[in-house]
Amino acid sequence: MFVHNINPIIFSIGPLSVRWYSLAYVLGFLAAYWWLHYLTKRKTIKNLTPKRVESYMLYLILAVIISGRLFEFVFFRPEVWLTDPLEVLRIWHGGMSFHGGLVGVAAVTWWFCKKHDISLLELGDALSLPAAISLFLGRIANFINAELVGKLTSVRWCVEFPGYEGCRHPSQLYEAGKNLVIFGTLAFAWKWRGRRPGTIMWLFIALYGLLRMAVNVWRDDPVFLIGLSMGQFLSMLMFFVGTGGLLFLYRNTKKY
């Protein structure tokens, strides 16, 4: 058993506090920037230049924060709109929907690719790798924040989180491990010479959906529909979409 007493704040300077949660996002965005910038040097993606990477990253950051935050309070915590609507603006408190962020990123990426004549599938492939790393860091930050806790359990590695009754599954760490598995799979697939553009992107969507459904069995979320939590239900849709994308990609005889 582990008693959680980790301080979510790294350090403070006067009224300004730097939190682990914020650091996770900063590192995730930096990883995406570095990777995309690296690919521009190798001319991996046609029409993607270093300058365009910089503007794309700005759109990406705004999309993740705005869309992820809105989805969190529309689908997962709608009661906040009535009790304390300003909580939506307090990003440092944590609370960001992955599915919402994904929708925002997809919309911004589609618009950006159309504007600059960049392959959506190729950019989607490239972005999937740092996305998996970002999600890993995000779940570690969730654990530090003592949020998104698991169900009550008596396993030896259970955690007593502040503000929660009993000892619980460290579901955040399970999900962090899941995201590392996804990253390893995508990194392996990236080196496959026979892959078509879009393979990494659709694989990421399908794999995340499948593993999130499985791992969320240990997360203490309310049931939404057909015995699934909201997160599991949305992840099930992701699995079907990602699998459908892969099947279409490789059943289509068109050369990419």
PDB file of C-alpha atoms in Angstrom:
ATOM      1  CA  MET A   1       0.000   0.000   0.000  1.00  0.00           C
ATOM      2  CA  PHE A   2       1.146   3.525  -0.806  1.00  0.00           C
ATOM      3  CA  VAL A   3      -0.182   6.639   0.930  1.00  0.00           C
ATOM      4  CA  HIS A   4      -0.320   9.429  -1.638  1.00  0.00           C
ATOM      5  CA  ASN A   5       1.086  12.693  -0.296  1.00  0.00           C
ATOM      6  CA  ILE A   6       2.824  14.060  -3.396  1.00  0.00           C
ATOM      7  CA  ASN A   7       2.767  17.830  -3.749  1.00  0.00           C
ATOM      8  CA  PRO A   8       1.274  18.778  -7.148  1.00  0.00           C
ATOM      9  CA  ILE A   9       3.312  22.007  -7.077  1.00  0.00           C
ATOM     10  CA  ILE A  10       6.973  21.820  -8.120  1.00  0.00           C
ATOM     11  CA  PHE A  11       7.878  25.258  -6.789  1.00  0.00           C
ATOM     12  CA  SER A  12       6.344  28.670  -6.161  1.00  0.00           C
ATOM     13  CA  ILE A  13       7.599  32.197  -6.682  1.00  0.00           C
ATOM     14  CA  GLY A  14       5.279  34.587  -4.891  1.00  0.00           C
ATOM     15  CA  PRO A  15       1.738  33.993  -6.183  1.00  0.00           C
ATOM     16  CA  LEU A  16       3.041  32.011  -9.172  1.00  0.00           C
ATOM     17  CA  SER A  17       3.131  28.227  -8.849  1.00  0.00           C
ATOM     18  CA  VAL A  18       4.610  25.768 -11.323  1.00  0.00           C
ATOM     19  CA  ARG A  19       2.730  22.458 -11.272  1.00  0.00           C
ATOM     20  CA  TRP A  20       3.632  18.993 -12.479  1.00  0.00           C
ATOM     21  CA  TYR A  21       0.420  18.985 -14.524  1.00  0.00           C
ATOM     22  CA  SER A  22       1.504  22.079 -16.453  1.00  0.00           C
ATOM     23  CA  LEU A  23       5.005  20.686 -16.918  1.00  0.00           C
ATOM     24  CA  ALA A  24       3.567  17.513 -18.466  1.00  0.00           C
ATOM     25  CA  TYR A  25       1.763  19.550 -21.119  1.00  0.00           C
ATOM     26  CA  VAL A  26       4.799  21.726 -21.817  1.00  0.00           C
ATOM     27  CA  LEU A  27       7.025  18.672 -22.289  1.00  0.00           C
ATOM     28  CA  GLY A  28       4.413  17.033 -24.510  1.00  0.00           C
ATOM     29  CA  PHE A  29       4.146  20.053 -26.793  1.00  0.00           C
ATOM     30  CA  LEU A  30       7.940  20.388 -26.898  1.00  0.00           C
ATOM     31  CA  ALA A  31       8.218  16.737 -27.944  1.00  0.00           C
ATOM     32  CA  ALA A  32       5.733  17.330 -30.760  1.00  0.00           C
ATOM     33  CA  TYR A  33       7.578  20.464 -31.884  1.00  0.00           C
ATOM     34  CA  TRP A  34      10.980  18.770 -31.831  1.00  0.00           C
ATOM     35  CA  TRP A  35       9.740  15.730 -33.753  1.00  0.00           C
ATOM     36  CA  LEU A  36       7.922  17.722 -36.444  1.00  0.00           C
ATOM     37  CA  HIS A  37      10.876  20.079 -36.793  1.00  0.00           C
ATOM     38  CA  TYR A  38      13.174  17.065 -37.146  1.00  0.00           C
ATOM     39  CA  LEU A  39      10.970  15.682 -39.926  1.00  0.00           C
ATOM     40  CA  THR A  40      11.104  18.986 -41.817  1.00  0.00           C
ATOM     41  CA  LYS A  41      14.900  18.723 -41.944  1.00  0.00           C
ATOM     42  CA  ARG A  42      14.555  15.285 -43.487  1.00  0.00           C
ATOM     43  CA  LYS A  43      11.809  16.563 -45.813  1.00  0.00           C
ATOM     44  CA  THR A  44       9.593  13.674 -44.710  1.00  0.00           C
ATOM     45  CA  ILE A  45       6.338  15.592 -45.199  1.00  0.00           C
ATOM     46  CA  LYS A  46       5.895  17.612 -48.381  1.00  0.00           C
ATOM     47  CA  ASN A  47       5.220  21.353 -47.877  1.00  0.00           C
ATOM     48  CA  LEU A  48       5.826  21.191 -44.120  1.00  0.00           C
ATOM     49  CA  THR A  49       8.468  23.808 -43.314  1.00  0.00           C
ATOM     50  CA  PRO A  50      10.001  24.853 -39.971  1.00  0.00           C
ATOM     51  CA  LYS A  51       8.022  28.094 -40.075  1.00  0.00           C
ATOM     52  CA  ARG A  52       4.780  26.223 -40.679  1.00  0.00           C
ATOM     53  CA  VAL A  53       5.577  23.872 -37.809  1.00  0.00           C
ATOM     54  CA  GLU A  54       5.759  26.878 -35.494  1.00  0.00           C
ATOM     55  CA  SER A  55       2.358  28.205 -36.564  1.00  0.00           C
ATOM     56  CA  TYR A  56       0.854  24.706 -36.485  1.00  0.00           C
ATOM     57  CA  MET A  57       2.051  24.185 -32.914  1.00  0.00           C
ATOM     58  CA  LEU A  58       0.291  27.373 -31.830  1.00  0.00           C
ATOM     59  CA  TYR A  59      -2.988  26.166 -33.343  1.00  0.00           C
ATOM     60  CA  LEU A  60      -2.402  22.738 -31.817  1.00  0.00           C
ATOM     61  CA  ILE A  61      -1.906  24.094 -28.299  1.00  0.00           C
ATOM     62  CA  LEU A  62      -5.067  26.199 -28.505  1.00  0.00           C
ATOM     63  CA  ALA A  63      -7.075  23.279 -29.918  1.00  0.00           C
ATOM     64  CA  VAL A  64      -5.979  20.864 -27.184  1.00  0.00           C
ATOM     65  CA  ILE A  65      -6.680  23.285 -24.345  1.00  0.00           C
ATOM     66  CA  ILE A  66      -9.977  24.744 -25.587  1.00  0.00           C
ATOM     67  CA  SER A  67     -11.537  21.583 -27.005  1.00  0.00           C
ATOM     68  CA  GLY A  68     -10.194  19.302 -24.274  1.00  0.00           C
ATOM     69  CA  ARG A  69     -11.431  21.609 -21.543  1.00  0.00           C
ATOM     70  CA  LEU A  70     -14.891  22.080 -23.063  1.00  0.00           C
ATOM     71  CA  PHE A  71     -15.414  18.336 -23.560  1.00  0.00           C
ATOM     72  CA  GLU A  72     -14.377  17.688 -19.958  1.00  0.00           C
ATOM     73  CA  PHE A  73     -17.132  19.903 -18.595  1.00  0.00           C
ATOM     74  CA  VAL A  74     -19.786  19.091 -21.201  1.00  0.00           C
ATOM     75  CA  PHE A  75     -19.526  15.290 -21.125  1.00  0.00           C
ATOM     76  CA  PHE A  76     -17.781  14.394 -17.858  1.00  0.00           C
ATOM     77  CA  ARG A  77     -18.579  17.180 -15.364  1.00  0.00           C
ATOM     78  CA  PRO A  78     -21.633  19.069 -16.667  1.00  0.00           C
ATOM     79  CA  GLU A  79     -22.739  20.016 -13.133  1.00  0.00           C
ATOM     80  CA  VAL A  80     -19.853  22.506 -12.925  1.00  0.00           C
ATOM     81  CA  TRP A  81     -21.632  24.819 -15.381  1.00  0.00           C
ATOM     82  CA  LEU A  82     -24.327  25.356 -12.734  1.00  0.00           C
ATOM     83  CA  THR A  83     -22.226  25.383  -9.564  1.00  0.00           C
ATOM     84  CA  ASP A  84     -19.012  27.147 -10.617  1.00  0.00           C
ATOM     85  CA  PRO A  85     -18.749  27.935 -14.362  1.00  0.00           C
ATOM     86  CA  LEU A  86     -15.479  29.844 -13.868  1.00  0.00           C
ATOM     87  CA  GLU A  87     -13.820  26.510 -13.000  1.00  0.00           C
ATOM     88  CA  VAL A  88     -13.672  25.884 -16.751  1.00  0.00           C
ATOM     89  CA  LEU A  89     -11.048  28.635 -16.991  1.00  0.00           C
ATOM     90  CA  ARG A  90      -8.910  27.304 -14.122  1.00  0.00           C
ATOM     91  CA  ILE A  91      -6.742  25.053 -16.260  1.00  0.00           C
ATOM     92  CA  TRP A  92      -4.140  24.652 -13.514  1.00  0.00           C
ATOM     93  CA  HIS A  93      -6.685  22.657 -11.477  1.00  0.00           C
ATOM     94  CA  GLY A  94      -6.471  19.862 -14.019  1.00  0.00           C
ATOM     95  CA  GLY A  95      -9.288  18.222 -15.904  1.00  0.00           C
ATOM     96  CA  MET A  96      -8.849  17.752 -19.633  1.00  0.00           C
ATOM     97  CA  SER A  97     -10.753  15.358 -21.873  1.00  0.00           C
ATOM     98  CA  PHE A  98      -8.498  13.379 -24.198  1.00  0.00           C
ATOM     99  CA  HIS A  99     -11.379  12.754 -26.582  1.00  0.00           C
ATOM    100  CA  GLY A 100     -12.165  16.462 -26.677  1.00  0.00           C
ATOM    101  CA  GLY A 101      -8.542  17.310 -27.339  1.00  0.00           C
ATOM    102  CA  LEU A 102      -8.481  14.725 -30.128  1.00  0.00           C
ATOM    103  CA  VAL A 103     -11.498  16.312 -31.824  1.00  0.00           C
ATOM    104  CA  GLY A 104      -9.874  19.740 -31.607  1.00  0.00           C
ATOM    105  CA  VAL A 105      -6.549  18.476 -32.950  1.00  0.00           C
ATOM    106  CA  ALA A 106      -8.281  16.646 -35.815  1.00  0.00           C
ATOM    107  CA  ALA A 107     -10.208  19.769 -36.830  1.00  0.00           C
ATOM    108  CA  VAL A 108      -7.174  22.073 -36.673  1.00  0.00           C
ATOM    109  CA  THR A 109      -4.944  19.569 -38.476  1.00  0.00           C
ATOM    110  CA  TRP A 110      -7.486  19.093 -41.287  1.00  0.00           C
ATOM    111  CA  TRP A 111      -7.771  22.865 -41.742  1.00  0.00           C
ATOM    112  CA  PHE A 112      -4.000  23.373 -41.607  1.00  0.00           C
ATOM    113  CA  CYS A 113      -3.308  20.619 -44.146  1.00  0.00           C
ATOM    114  CA  LYS A 114      -5.949  21.940 -46.522  1.00  0.00           C
ATOM    115  CA  LYS A 115      -4.567  25.473 -46.257  1.00  0.00           C
ATOM    116  CA  HIS A 116      -0.951  24.491 -46.969  1.00  0.00           C
ATOM    117  CA  ASP A 117      -1.516  21.489 -49.275  1.00  0.00           C
ATOM    118  CA  ILE A 118      -0.014  19.036 -46.780  1.00  0.00           C
ATOM    119  CA  SER A 119      -0.961  15.369 -46.621  1.00  0.00           C
ATOM    120  CA  LEU A 120      -3.357  14.895 -43.707  1.00  0.00           C
ATOM    121  CA  LEU A 121      -2.405  11.231 -43.417  1.00  0.00           C
ATOM    122  CA  GLU A 122       1.326  11.942 -43.305  1.00  0.00           C
ATOM    123  CA  LEU A 123       0.997  14.693 -40.706  1.00  0.00           C
ATOM    124  CA  GLY A 124      -1.403  12.515 -38.714  1.00  0.00           C
ATOM    125  CA  ASP A 125       1.170   9.728 -38.728  1.00  0.00           C
ATOM    126  CA  ALA A 126       3.904  12.066 -37.531  1.00  0.00           C
ATOM    127  CA  LEU A 127       1.804  13.598 -34.772  1.00  0.00           C
ATOM    128  CA  SER A 128       0.720  10.237 -33.334  1.00  0.00           C
ATOM    129  CA  LEU A 129       4.152   9.414 -31.895  1.00  0.00           C
ATOM    130  CA  PRO A 130       4.580  12.507 -29.686  1.00  0.00           C
ATOM    131  CA  ALA A 131       0.874  12.277 -28.855  1.00  0.00           C
ATOM    132  CA  ALA A 132       1.461   8.914 -27.168  1.00  0.00           C
ATOM    133  CA  ILE A 133       4.357  10.361 -25.160  1.00  0.00           C
ATOM    134  CA  SER A 134       2.255  13.378 -24.181  1.00  0.00           C
ATOM    135  CA  LEU A 135      -0.527  11.110 -22.967  1.00  0.00           C
ATOM    136  CA  PHE A 136       1.975   9.123 -20.901  1.00  0.00           C
ATOM    137  CA  LEU A 137       3.199  12.306 -19.215  1.00  0.00           C
ATOM    138  CA  GLY A 138      -0.380  13.478 -18.707  1.00  0.00           C
ATOM    139  CA  ARG A 139      -1.358  10.322 -16.830  1.00  0.00           C
ATOM    140  CA  ILE A 140       1.696  10.609 -14.590  1.00  0.00           C
ATOM    141  CA  ALA A 141       0.560  14.163 -13.826  1.00  0.00           C
ATOM    142  CA  ASN A 142      -2.951  12.859 -13.073  1.00  0.00           C
ATOM    143  CA  PHE A 143      -1.432  10.487 -10.523  1.00  0.00           C
ATOM    144  CA  ILE A 144       0.536  13.309  -8.904  1.00  0.00           C
ATOM    145  CA  ASN A 145      -2.649  15.412  -8.813  1.00  0.00           C
ATOM    146  CA  ALA A 146      -4.513  12.505  -7.155  1.00  0.00           C
ATOM    147  CA  GLU A 147      -7.279  12.664  -9.775  1.00  0.00           C
ATOM    148  CA  LEU A 148      -8.994  10.087 -11.996  1.00  0.00           C
ATOM    149  CA  VAL A 149      -8.487   7.501  -9.260  1.00  0.00           C
ATOM    150  CA  GLY A 150      -9.179   3.804  -9.536  1.00  0.00           C
ATOM    151  CA  LYS A 151     -11.748   1.584  -7.865  1.00  0.00           C
ATOM    152  CA  LEU A 152     -11.472   0.290  -4.316  1.00  0.00           C
ATOM    153  CA  THR A 153      -9.189  -2.717  -4.055  1.00  0.00           C
ATOM    154  CA  SER A 154      -7.052  -4.759  -1.675  1.00  0.00           C
ATOM    155  CA  VAL A 155      -4.122  -5.439  -4.022  1.00  0.00           C
ATOM    156  CA  ARG A 156      -0.683  -4.884  -2.505  1.00  0.00           C
ATOM    157  CA  TRP A 157       0.094  -1.904  -4.735  1.00  0.00           C
ATOM    158  CA  CYS A 158      -3.121  -0.030  -3.921  1.00  0.00           C
ATOM    159  CA  VAL A 159      -2.925   3.695  -3.156  1.00  0.00           C
ATOM    160  CA  GLU A 160      -4.676   5.809  -0.552  1.00  0.00           C
ATOM    161  CA  PHE A 161      -5.472   9.075  -2.310  1.00  0.00           C
ATOM    162  CA  PRO A 162      -6.273  12.230  -0.303  1.00  0.00           C
ATOM    163  CA  GLY A 163      -9.979  12.987  -0.353  1.00  0.00           C
ATOM    164  CA  TYR A 164     -10.995   9.454  -1.346  1.00  0.00           C
ATOM    165  CA  GLU A 165     -12.199   6.606   0.828  1.00  0.00           C
ATOM    166  CA  GLY A 166     -10.163   3.423   1.085  1.00  0.00           C
ATOM    167  CA  CYS A 167      -7.281   2.023  -0.930  1.00  0.00           C
ATOM    168  CA  ARG A 168      -7.612   2.191  -4.697  1.00  0.00           C
ATOM    169  CA  HIS A 169      -6.129   1.010  -7.962  1.00  0.00           C
ATOM    170  CA  PRO A 170      -3.517   3.474  -9.288  1.00  0.00           C
ATOM    171  CA  SER A 171      -5.435   3.523 -12.564  1.00  0.00           C
ATOM    172  CA  GLN A 172      -3.519   6.589 -13.746  1.00  0.00           C
ATOM    173  CA  LEU A 173      -0.310   4.536 -13.738  1.00  0.00           C
ATOM    174  CA  TYR A 174      -2.050   1.700 -15.568  1.00  0.00           C
ATOM    175  CA  GLU A 175      -3.028   4.182 -18.254  1.00  0.00           C
ATOM    176  CA  ALA A 176       0.476   5.643 -18.341  1.00  0.00           C
ATOM    177  CA  GLY A 177       1.821   2.150 -19.003  1.00  0.00           C
ATOM    178  CA  LYS A 178      -0.804   1.651 -21.689  1.00  0.00           C
ATOM    179  CA  ASN A 179       0.381   4.802 -23.444  1.00  0.00           C
ATOM    180  CA  LEU A 180       3.983   3.575 -23.383  1.00  0.00           C
ATOM    181  CA  VAL A 181       2.842   0.336 -25.039  1.00  0.00           C
ATOM    182  CA  ILE A 182       1.097   2.402 -27.710  1.00  0.00           C
ATOM    183  CA  PHE A 183       4.221   4.494 -28.285  1.00  0.00           C
ATOM    184  CA  GLY A 184       6.406   1.393 -28.612  1.00  0.00           C
ATOM    185  CA  THR A 185       3.983  -0.143 -31.112  1.00  0.00           C
ATOM    186  CA  LEU A 186       3.816   3.043 -33.177  1.00  0.00           C
ATOM    187  CA  ALA A 187       7.606   3.468 -33.135  1.00  0.00           C
ATOM    188  CA  PHE A 188       7.980  -0.093 -34.432  1.00  0.00           C
ATOM    189  CA  ALA A 189       5.342   0.462 -37.123  1.00  0.00           C
ATOM    190  CA  TRP A 190       6.998   3.745 -38.148  1.00  0.00           C
ATOM    191  CA  LYS A 191      10.063   1.782 -39.321  1.00  0.00           C
ATOM    192  CA  TRP A 192       7.978  -0.556 -41.466  1.00  0.00           C
ATOM    193  CA  ARG A 193       8.925   0.240 -45.056  1.00  0.00           C
ATOM    194  CA  GLY A 194       5.733  -1.172 -46.498  1.00  0.00           C
ATOM    195  CA  ARG A 195       3.344   1.017 -44.510  1.00  0.00           C
ATOM    196  CA  ARG A 196       1.003   3.388 -46.266  1.00  0.00           C
ATOM    197  CA  PRO A 197       0.399   7.004 -45.201  1.00  0.00           C
ATOM    198  CA  GLY A 198      -2.220   6.973 -42.461  1.00  0.00           C
ATOM    199  CA  THR A 199      -1.146   3.641 -40.960  1.00  0.00           C
ATOM    200  CA  ILE A 200       0.334   5.147 -37.790  1.00  0.00           C
ATOM    201  CA  MET A 201      -2.585   7.529 -37.316  1.00  0.00           C
ATOM    202  CA  TRP A 202      -5.312   4.891 -37.653  1.00  0.00           C
ATOM    203  CA  LEU A 203      -3.288   2.413 -35.577  1.00  0.00           C
ATOM    204  CA  PHE A 204      -2.958   4.992 -32.811  1.00  0.00           C
ATOM    205  CA  ILE A 205      -6.707   5.658 -32.803  1.00  0.00           C
ATOM    206  CA  ALA A 206      -7.629   1.957 -32.832  1.00  0.00           C
ATOM    207  CA  LEU A 207      -5.037   0.893 -30.266  1.00  0.00           C
ATOM    208  CA  TYR A 208      -5.814   3.728 -27.883  1.00  0.00           C
ATOM    209  CA  GLY A 209      -9.527   2.974 -28.081  1.00  0.00           C
ATOM    210  CA  LEU A 210      -9.032  -0.741 -27.434  1.00  0.00           C
ATOM    211  CA  LEU A 211      -6.576  -0.391 -24.549  1.00  0.00           C
ATOM    212  CA  ARG A 212      -8.440   2.497 -22.925  1.00  0.00           C
ATOM    213  CA  MET A 213     -11.609   0.377 -22.847  1.00  0.00           C
ATOM    214  CA  ALA A 214      -9.666  -2.425 -21.169  1.00  0.00           C
ATOM    215  CA  VAL A 215      -7.689  -0.377 -18.648  1.00  0.00           C
ATOM    216  CA  ASN A 216     -10.670   1.730 -17.605  1.00  0.00           C
ATOM    217  CA  VAL A 217     -12.166  -1.364 -15.993  1.00  0.00           C
ATOM    218  CA  TRP A 218     -10.112  -0.387 -12.917  1.00  0.00           C
ATOM    219  CA  ARG A 219     -11.003   3.318 -13.007  1.00  0.00           C
ATOM    220  CA  ASP A 220     -13.702   4.652 -10.694  1.00  0.00           C
ATOM    221  CA  ASP A 221     -15.997   6.206 -13.296  1.00  0.00           C
ATOM    222  CA  PRO A 222     -19.811   6.196 -13.327  1.00  0.00           C
ATOM    223  CA  VAL A 223     -21.578   3.949 -15.824  1.00  0.00           C
ATOM    224  CA  PHE A 224     -22.808   5.854 -18.870  1.00  0.00           C
ATOM    225  CA  LEU A 225     -24.295   3.300 -21.269  1.00  0.00           C
ATOM    226  CA  ILE A 226     -24.405  -0.498 -21.770  1.00  0.00           C
ATOM    227  CA  GLY A 227     -22.221  -0.998 -18.704  1.00  0.00           C
ATOM    228  CA  LEU A 228     -19.500   1.326 -20.006  1.00  0.00           C
ATOM    229  CA  SER A 229     -18.265   4.632 -18.641  1.00  0.00           C
ATOM    230  CA  MET A 230     -18.320   7.691 -20.877  1.00  0.00           C
ATOM    231  CA  GLY A 231     -14.579   7.311 -21.481  1.00  0.00           C
ATOM    232  CA  GLN A 232     -14.973   3.647 -22.435  1.00  0.00           C
ATOM    233  CA  PHE A 233     -17.902   4.390 -24.736  1.00  0.00           C
ATOM    234  CA  LEU A 234     -16.004   7.113 -26.605  1.00  0.00           C
ATOM    235  CA  SER A 235     -12.953   4.839 -26.750  1.00  0.00           C
ATOM    236  CA  MET A 236     -15.080   2.076 -28.263  1.00  0.00           C
ATOM    237  CA  LEU A 237     -16.061   4.495 -31.028  1.00  0.00           C
ATOM    238  CA  MET A 238     -12.371   5.317 -31.483  1.00  0.00           C
ATOM    239  CA  PHE A 239     -11.560   1.628 -31.870  1.00  0.00           C
ATOM    240  CA  PHE A 240     -14.190   1.171 -34.573  1.00  0.00           C
ATOM    241  CA  VAL A 241     -13.101   4.322 -36.424  1.00  0.00           C
ATOM    242  CA  GLY A 242      -9.406   3.419 -36.249  1.00  0.00           C
ATOM    243  CA  THR A 243      -9.991  -0.188 -37.301  1.00  0.00           C
ATOM    244  CA  GLY A 244     -12.217   0.973 -40.144  1.00  0.00           C
ATOM    245  CA  GLY A 245      -9.525   3.394 -41.277  1.00  0.00           C
ATOM    246  CA  LEU A 246      -6.897   0.649 -41.334  1.00  0.00           C
ATOM    247  CA  LEU A 247      -9.148  -1.757 -43.231  1.00  0.00           C
ATOM    248  CA  PHE A 248      -9.994   0.894 -45.816  1.00  0.00           C
ATOM    249  CA  LEU A 249      -6.338   1.830 -46.156  1.00  0.00           C
ATOM    250  CA  TYR A 250      -5.129  -1.686 -46.920  1.00  0.00           C
ATOM    251  CA  ARG A 251      -8.124  -3.032 -48.804  1.00  0.00           C
ATOM    252  CA  ASN A 252      -7.969  -0.116 -51.184  1.00  0.00           C
ATOM    253  CA  THR A 253      -5.717  -1.071 -54.107  1.00  0.00           C
ATOM    254  CA  LYS A 254      -4.841   2.558 -54.851  1.00  0.00           C
ATOM    255  CA  LYS A 255      -1.137   3.307 -54.537  1.00  0.00           C
ATOM    256  CA  TYR A 256      -0.226   5.983 -52.026  1.00  0.00           C
TER     257      TYR A 256
END
